[in-house]
Amino acid sequence: MARVLSGIQPSGSLHIGNYFAMMKRMIEYQDSHELFCFIVNYHAMTSQHDHKTLSDSPINAAIDFLALGLDPQKCFFWVQSDIPEVTELAWILSCHTSLGLLERSHSYKDKIAKGIIPNCGLFTYPVLMAADILLYNAELIPVGKDQKQHIEITRDIAERFNLVYGETFVLPEPIIPDDIAVIPGIDGQKMSKSYGNTIDIFEEEDILRKKVMRIKTDSTPIEAPKDPDSCNLFALYKLFASPEKTSSLRDRYLKGGVGYGEVKKELIELIYEYFAPFRKKRNELLKDRASVAEILKKGADKTRPIAVKTLDEVKRKTGLYYI
Ligand code: ADP
Ligand code: TRP
């Protein structure tokens, strides 16, 4: 059974980009693969220095995962900082990673271009991510397209390590289906917590309505034919609608006669109904944060022996055991 692994930053509410690109697929994998799913609070710390936010957010993210159907009995589910071996491995890997490899990181360069003053953690973010993956010898990594280069960096680091010390790490493969590679936000850019353009999974109904009505569209008149493939609204619609509804809307776009306003109204209903069955469970979990914390601690206990074993092998091979 192939080993699937992916992590998610807990900062901010989780959105439908996170859901379709990562969470939904992870939940599906739990029935067919060996699944490793975790909440990356050390990564969040590269930009989050508020005590309350950092301490509350892993449980909030875990509540969403559990409400949406992740079953901790069927997978390994934990918070990154509960397995300290990851930072030890990250240090060892960082000593085998060239500066140039990290300097080429798009995600780092984009953040600098936005004027963020980088800390060292932001620069070495991909090394910690490599440690996350290699510590568990994961094979398949379901992520969105923005994470592809991080997996490539992981492969580079693993290859170099294997070359120096002998076969140690499995080289992971990113799994990025085209239809969810980049989910647009309401402004048409990639949906992201950091761009303020998200539709959250558990959005309140009135806010959902306002956000959907604000989705950016062009000014093609109602009667004119429209291109479904360049339309953000259509891209979001097809995530929620059945294949029949999607194909019928595609035909109506191509023929002309459909207004964006009417599609938006339908989309509001589709999104709300799609997540409605999960809301009840989420409301229950929100009242019982202690049980969720317990699930995460148990998850770390179940996962940690795998991390300890890999780290032991790495320390032995590199020469860190000095007698
Ligand atoms: P954000 O950009 O909102 O901070 P994260 O970096 O925490 O999101 O992403 C968690 C997972 O969701 C990653 O696998 C990432 O690739 C995926 N993801 C996030 N936003 C999108 C999007 N708009 N389209 C496709 N995948 C996305
Ligand atoms: N960097 C990823 C993101 O922002 C989160 C992440 C951390 C991750 N470690 C990982 C994803 C390991 C996949 C595998 O979305």
Coordinates of C-alpha atoms and ligand atoms in Angstrom, one line a residue:
M1 CA 0.0 0.0 0.0
A2 CA 1.6 3.3 -1.1
R3 CA 2.3 5.8 1.6
V4 CA 0.5 9.2 1.0
L5 CA 1.5 12.3 3.1
S6 CA 0.6 15.9 3.1
G7 CA 0.5 18.8 5.6
I8 CA -1.5 22.0 5.9
Q9 CA -0.7 25.3 7.6
P10 CA -3.3 26.0 10.3
S11 CA -3.2 29.8 10.1
G12 CA -6.5 31.4 9.1
S13 CA -9.7 29.6 8.1
L14 CA -9.4 26.8 5.7
H15 CA -10.8 27.6 2.3
I16 CA -12.2 25.7 -0.7
G17 CA -8.8 25.8 -2.4
N18 CA -7.4 23.9 0.5
Y19 CA -10.4 21.6 0.5
F20 CA -10.3 20.4 -3.1
A21 CA -6.6 20.5 -3.6
M22 CA -5.6 18.7 -0.4
M23 CA -8.2 17.9 2.3
K24 CA -10.8 16.1 0.2
R25 CA -8.2 14.0 -1.6
M26 CA -6.5 13.1 1.7
I27 CA -9.9 12.0 3.2
E28 CA -10.4 9.8 0.1
Y29 CA -7.0 8.3 0.4
Q30 CA -7.6 7.0 3.9
D31 CA -9.6 4.1 2.5
S32 CA -7.1 3.0 0.0
H33 CA -3.6 4.1 1.1
E34 CA -1.5 4.4 4.2
L35 CA -2.2 8.0 5.0
F36 CA -0.1 10.6 6.9
C37 CA -1.9 13.9 7.5
F38 CA -0.5 16.6 9.8
I39 CA -0.9 20.2 10.7
V40 CA 2.3 22.2 10.2
N41 CA 2.5 24.7 13.0
Y42 CA 6.3 25.0 12.8
H43 CA 5.8 26.2 9.2
A44 CA 3.1 28.6 10.3
M45 CA 5.6 30.0 12.8
T46 CA 7.6 31.5 9.8
S47 CA 4.9 34.1 9.6
Q48 CA 2.9 33.8 12.8
H49 CA 4.2 35.3 16.1
D50 CA 1.0 35.7 18.0
H51 CA 0.8 33.3 20.9
K52 CA -3.0 32.8 20.9
T53 CA -3.3 32.4 17.1
L54 CA -0.5 29.8 17.0
S55 CA -1.8 27.9 19.9
D56 CA -5.5 27.9 18.9
S57 CA -5.1 27.2 15.2
P58 CA -4.0 23.5 15.1
I59 CA -7.1 22.4 16.9
N60 CA -9.3 24.6 14.6
A61 CA -7.7 23.0 11.6
A62 CA -8.1 19.5 13.1
I63 CA -11.8 20.2 13.8
D64 CA -12.3 21.0 10.2
F65 CA -10.5 17.9 9.0
L66 CA -12.5 15.6 11.4
A67 CA -15.8 17.3 10.5
L68 CA -15.1 16.7 6.8
G69 CA -14.6 13.0 7.4
L70 CA -11.0 12.3 8.3
D71 CA -10.9 9.3 10.5
P72 CA -8.0 9.2 12.9
Q73 CA -8.4 5.4 13.2
K74 CA -7.7 5.0 9.5
C75 CA -4.6 7.3 9.3
F76 CA -1.8 9.0 11.1
F77 CA -3.0 12.4 12.1
W78 CA -0.9 14.8 14.3
V79 CA 0.5 18.3 14.9
Q80 CA 4.0 18.8 13.5
S81 CA 5.6 20.2 16.7
D82 CA 4.5 17.1 18.7
I83 CA 7.2 15.1 16.8
P84 CA 10.4 16.9 17.5
E85 CA 12.5 14.6 15.4
V86 CA 11.4 16.6 12.4
T87 CA 13.4 19.6 13.4
E88 CA 16.5 17.4 14.1
L89 CA 16.2 15.9 10.6
A90 CA 15.7 19.4 9.2
W91 CA 19.0 20.5 10.6
I92 CA 20.8 17.5 9.3
L93 CA 19.3 18.0 5.8
S94 CA 20.0 21.7 5.9
C95 CA 23.7 20.8 6.2
H96 CA 23.3 18.9 2.9
T97 CA 21.3 21.6 1.0
S98 CA 23.0 24.2 -1.1
L99 CA 22.0 27.8 -0.6
G100 CA 21.4 28.2 -4.3
L101 CA 18.7 25.5 -4.2
L102 CA 16.7 27.5 -1.7
E103 CA 17.4 30.8 -3.3
R104 CA 15.6 29.5 -6.4
S105 CA 12.4 28.9 -4.4
H106 CA 9.5 30.7 -6.1
S107 CA 7.5 30.9 -3.0
Y108 CA 10.4 32.5 -1.1
K109 CA 11.0 34.9 -4.0
D110 CA 7.3 35.9 -4.2
K111 CA 7.2 36.7 -0.5
I112 CA 10.3 38.9 -0.8
A113 CA 8.8 40.6 -3.8
K114 CA 5.7 41.4 -1.7
G115 CA 8.0 43.2 0.8
I116 CA 8.0 40.6 3.5
I117 CA 11.2 40.9 5.6
P118 CA 12.4 37.2 5.7
N119 CA 13.5 35.4 8.8
C120 CA 15.8 32.4 8.5
G121 CA 12.9 30.0 9.0
L122 CA 11.1 31.4 5.9
F123 CA 14.3 30.8 3.9
T124 CA 14.8 27.2 5.1
Y125 CA 11.0 26.4 5.0
P126 CA 11.6 23.9 2.1
V127 CA 14.1 22.0 4.2
L128 CA 11.7 21.5 7.0
M129 CA 9.1 20.4 4.5
A130 CA 11.7 17.9 3.1
A131 CA 12.2 16.6 6.6
D132 CA 8.4 16.2 7.0
I133 CA 8.3 14.0 3.9
L134 CA 11.5 12.1 4.2
L135 CA 11.1 11.3 7.9
Y136 CA 8.1 9.0 6.9
N137 CA 9.5 7.9 3.6
A138 CA 6.3 9.0 1.9
E139 CA 5.8 8.2 -1.8
L140 CA 2.8 10.3 -2.9
I141 CA 2.2 13.9 -1.9
P142 CA -1.2 15.4 -2.8
V143 CA -0.8 19.2 -3.0
G144 CA -1.8 22.1 -5.2
K145 CA 0.6 23.4 -7.9
D146 CA 2.1 26.1 -5.7
Q147 CA 3.8 23.2 -3.7
K148 CA 5.3 21.4 -6.7
Q149 CA 8.7 23.1 -6.5
H150 CA 8.9 22.2 -2.8
I151 CA 8.5 18.6 -3.6
E152 CA 11.2 18.9 -6.3
I153 CA 13.5 20.5 -3.7
T154 CA 12.7 17.5 -1.4
R155 CA 13.7 15.1 -4.1
D156 CA 17.0 17.0 -4.8
I157 CA 17.9 16.9 -1.1
A158 CA 17.0 13.2 -0.8
E159 CA 19.0 12.3 -3.9
R160 CA 22.1 14.1 -2.6
F161 CA 21.8 12.4 0.7
N162 CA 21.3 9.0 -0.8
L163 CA 24.4 9.6 -3.0
V164 CA 26.6 10.5 -0.1
Y165 CA 25.4 7.9 2.5
G166 CA 23.8 5.2 0.4
E167 CA 20.1 4.5 -0.3
T168 CA 18.2 6.0 2.6
F169 CA 15.2 8.0 1.5
V170 CA 12.4 7.3 -0.9
L171 CA 12.0 10.0 -3.6
P172 CA 8.4 11.4 -3.3
E173 CA 6.1 12.3 -6.2
P174 CA 3.7 15.2 -6.1
I175 CA 0.2 14.3 -7.1
I176 CA -1.4 17.4 -8.7
P177 CA -4.5 16.7 -10.9
D178 CA -5.0 19.4 -13.5
D179 CA -8.6 20.2 -12.4
I180 CA -7.5 21.3 -8.9
A181 CA -3.9 22.5 -9.6
V182 CA -4.8 26.2 -9.1
I183 CA -8.2 27.1 -7.7
P184 CA -9.0 30.7 -8.3
G185 CA -10.1 33.1 -5.5
I186 CA -12.9 35.6 -5.9
D187 CA -10.5 38.1 -7.5
G188 CA -9.3 35.6 -10.1
Q189 CA -5.8 35.1 -8.6
K190 CA -5.0 31.8 -6.9
M191 CA -7.2 31.5 -3.8
S192 CA -5.0 31.9 -0.7
K193 CA -5.3 32.9 2.9
S194 CA -2.6 35.5 2.4
Y195 CA -4.4 37.2 -0.5
G196 CA -7.7 37.8 1.3
N197 CA -9.7 36.3 -1.7
T198 CA -10.9 33.1 -0.1
I199 CA -14.3 31.4 0.2
D200 CA -14.0 29.5 3.4
I201 CA -15.3 26.0 3.8
F202 CA -17.5 26.8 6.7
E203 CA -18.4 30.4 5.7
E204 CA -21.5 31.9 7.4
E205 CA -24.4 32.0 4.9
D206 CA -24.6 35.8 4.5
I207 CA -20.8 36.1 4.1
L208 CA -20.8 33.3 1.6
R209 CA -23.5 35.2 -0.4
K210 CA -21.5 38.4 -0.4
K211 CA -18.3 36.8 -1.4
V212 CA -19.8 34.8 -4.3
M213 CA -21.6 37.9 -5.6
R214 CA -18.2 39.6 -5.6
I215 CA -16.5 36.9 -7.8
K216 CA -14.8 38.8 -10.6
T217 CA -16.2 38.3 -14.0
D218 CA -15.8 40.1 -17.4
S219 CA -18.3 42.5 -18.8
T220 CA -19.6 40.3 -21.6
P221 CA -23.4 41.1 -22.1
I222 CA -25.9 38.4 -21.1
E223 CA -26.8 37.5 -24.8
A224 CA -23.2 37.1 -25.9
P225 CA -21.4 33.8 -26.0
K226 CA -18.9 33.3 -23.2
D227 CA -15.7 31.3 -22.7
P228 CA -16.2 28.9 -19.8
D229 CA -12.5 28.0 -19.7
S230 CA -11.3 31.5 -18.9
C231 CA -14.1 32.3 -16.4
N232 CA -13.3 32.1 -12.6
L233 CA -17.0 31.7 -11.8
F234 CA -17.2 28.6 -14.1
A235 CA -14.0 27.2 -12.6
L236 CA -15.6 27.4 -9.1
Y237 CA -19.0 26.2 -10.3
K238 CA -17.6 23.0 -11.7
L239 CA -16.0 22.1 -8.4
F240 CA -19.5 21.8 -6.8
A241 CA -21.9 21.0 -9.6
S242 CA -22.6 17.5 -11.0
P243 CA -21.0 16.7 -14.4
E244 CA -24.5 17.0 -16.0
K245 CA -25.0 20.5 -14.6
T246 CA -21.5 21.5 -15.5
S247 CA -21.9 20.4 -19.1
S248 CA -25.2 22.1 -19.4
L249 CA -23.8 25.4 -18.1
R250 CA -20.9 25.0 -20.5
D251 CA -23.3 24.7 -23.4
R252 CA -25.2 27.8 -22.2
Y253 CA -22.0 29.8 -21.9
L254 CA -21.0 28.9 -25.4
K255 CA -24.5 29.7 -26.9
G256 CA -24.9 32.9 -25.0
G257 CA -28.0 34.0 -23.0
V258 CA -26.6 33.2 -19.5
G259 CA -26.0 36.0 -17.0
Y260 CA -23.2 35.8 -14.4
G261 CA -25.6 36.9 -11.7
E262 CA -27.9 33.9 -12.1
V263 CA -24.8 31.5 -12.1
K264 CA -23.6 33.2 -8.9
K265 CA -27.0 32.6 -7.2
E266 CA -26.9 29.0 -8.1
L267 CA -23.3 28.7 -6.9
I268 CA -24.2 30.1 -3.4
E269 CA -26.8 27.3 -3.0
L270 CA -24.4 24.6 -4.3
I271 CA -21.6 25.6 -2.0
Y272 CA -23.8 25.9 1.1
E273 CA -25.5 22.5 0.4
Y274 CA -22.2 20.8 -0.3
F275 CA -20.8 21.5 3.1
A276 CA -24.1 21.5 5.0
P277 CA -23.8 17.8 6.1
F278 CA -20.4 18.5 7.8
R279 CA -21.6 21.5 9.8
K280 CA -23.4 19.6 12.5
K281 CA -20.3 17.5 13.3
R282 CA -18.1 20.6 13.3
N283 CA -20.4 22.4 15.8
E284 CA -20.2 19.4 18.1
L285 CA -16.4 19.3 17.9
L286 CA -16.1 23.0 18.5
K287 CA -17.7 22.4 21.9
D288 CA -15.2 19.7 22.7
R289 CA -11.7 21.0 21.9
A290 CA -10.2 18.8 24.7
S291 CA -11.2 15.6 22.9
V292 CA -9.7 16.9 19.6
A293 CA -6.5 17.7 21.4
E294 CA -6.5 14.1 22.8
I295 CA -6.9 12.7 19.2
L296 CA -3.9 14.8 18.1
K297 CA -1.7 13.7 21.0
K298 CA -2.6 10.0 20.4
G299 CA -1.9 10.5 16.7
A300 CA 1.6 11.9 17.5
D301 CA 2.2 8.9 19.8
K302 CA 1.2 6.5 17.0
T303 CA 3.3 8.3 14.4
R304 CA 6.5 9.1 16.4
P305 CA 8.1 5.6 16.4
I306 CA 8.4 5.8 12.6
A307 CA 10.1 9.2 12.9
V308 CA 12.5 7.9 15.6
K309 CA 13.4 4.9 13.4
T310 CA 14.3 7.1 10.3
L311 CA 16.2 9.6 12.4
D312 CA 18.2 6.8 14.0
E313 CA 19.2 5.5 10.7
V314 CA 20.2 8.9 9.5
K315 CA 22.3 9.6 12.6
R316 CA 24.0 6.3 12.3
K317 CA 24.8 6.8 8.6
T318 CA 26.0 10.3 8.9
G319 CA 28.3 9.7 11.9
L320 CA 26.4 11.4 14.6
Y321 CA 26.7 8.4 16.9
Y322 CA 30.3 9.0 17.9
I323 CA 31.3 5.7 19.6
Ligands
ADP1 P1 -2.7 29.1 1.5 O1 -2.1 29.5 0.2 O2 -4.1 29.6 1.6 O3 -2.0 29.6 2.7 P2 -1.7 26.5 2.2 O4 -0.3 27.0 1.7 O5 -1.9 26.2 3.6 O6 -2.8 27.5 1.6 O7 -2.1 25.2 1.3 C1 -2.5 24.0 1.8 C2 -2.7 23.0 0.7 O8 -3.7 23.5 -0.2 C3 -1.4 22.9 -0.3 O9 -1.4 21.6 -0.8 C4 -1.7 23.9 -1.3 O10 -1.0 23.6 -2.5 C5 -3.2 23.7 -1.5 N1 -3.8 25.0 -2.0 C6 -4.0 26.1 -1.3 N2 -4.6 27.0 -2.1 C7 -4.8 26.5 -3.3 C8 -5.4 26.9 -4.5 N3 -5.9 28.1 -4.6 N4 -5.4 26.0 -5.6 C9 -4.9 24.8 -5.4 N5 -4.3 24.3 -4.3 C10 -4.3 25.1 -3.2
TRP2 N1 4.2 23.9 2.6 C1 2.9 23.3 2.6 C2 1.8 24.4 2.3 O1 2.0 25.5 2.6 C3 2.5 22.6 3.9 C4 3.5 21.4 4.1 C5 4.4 21.4 5.1 C6 3.5 20.2 3.4 N2 5.0 20.2 5.1 C7 4.5 19.4 4.0 C8 2.8 19.7 2.3 C9 4.8 18.2 3.6 C10 3.1 18.4 1.9 C11 4.1 17.6 2.5 O2 0.8 24.1 1.8

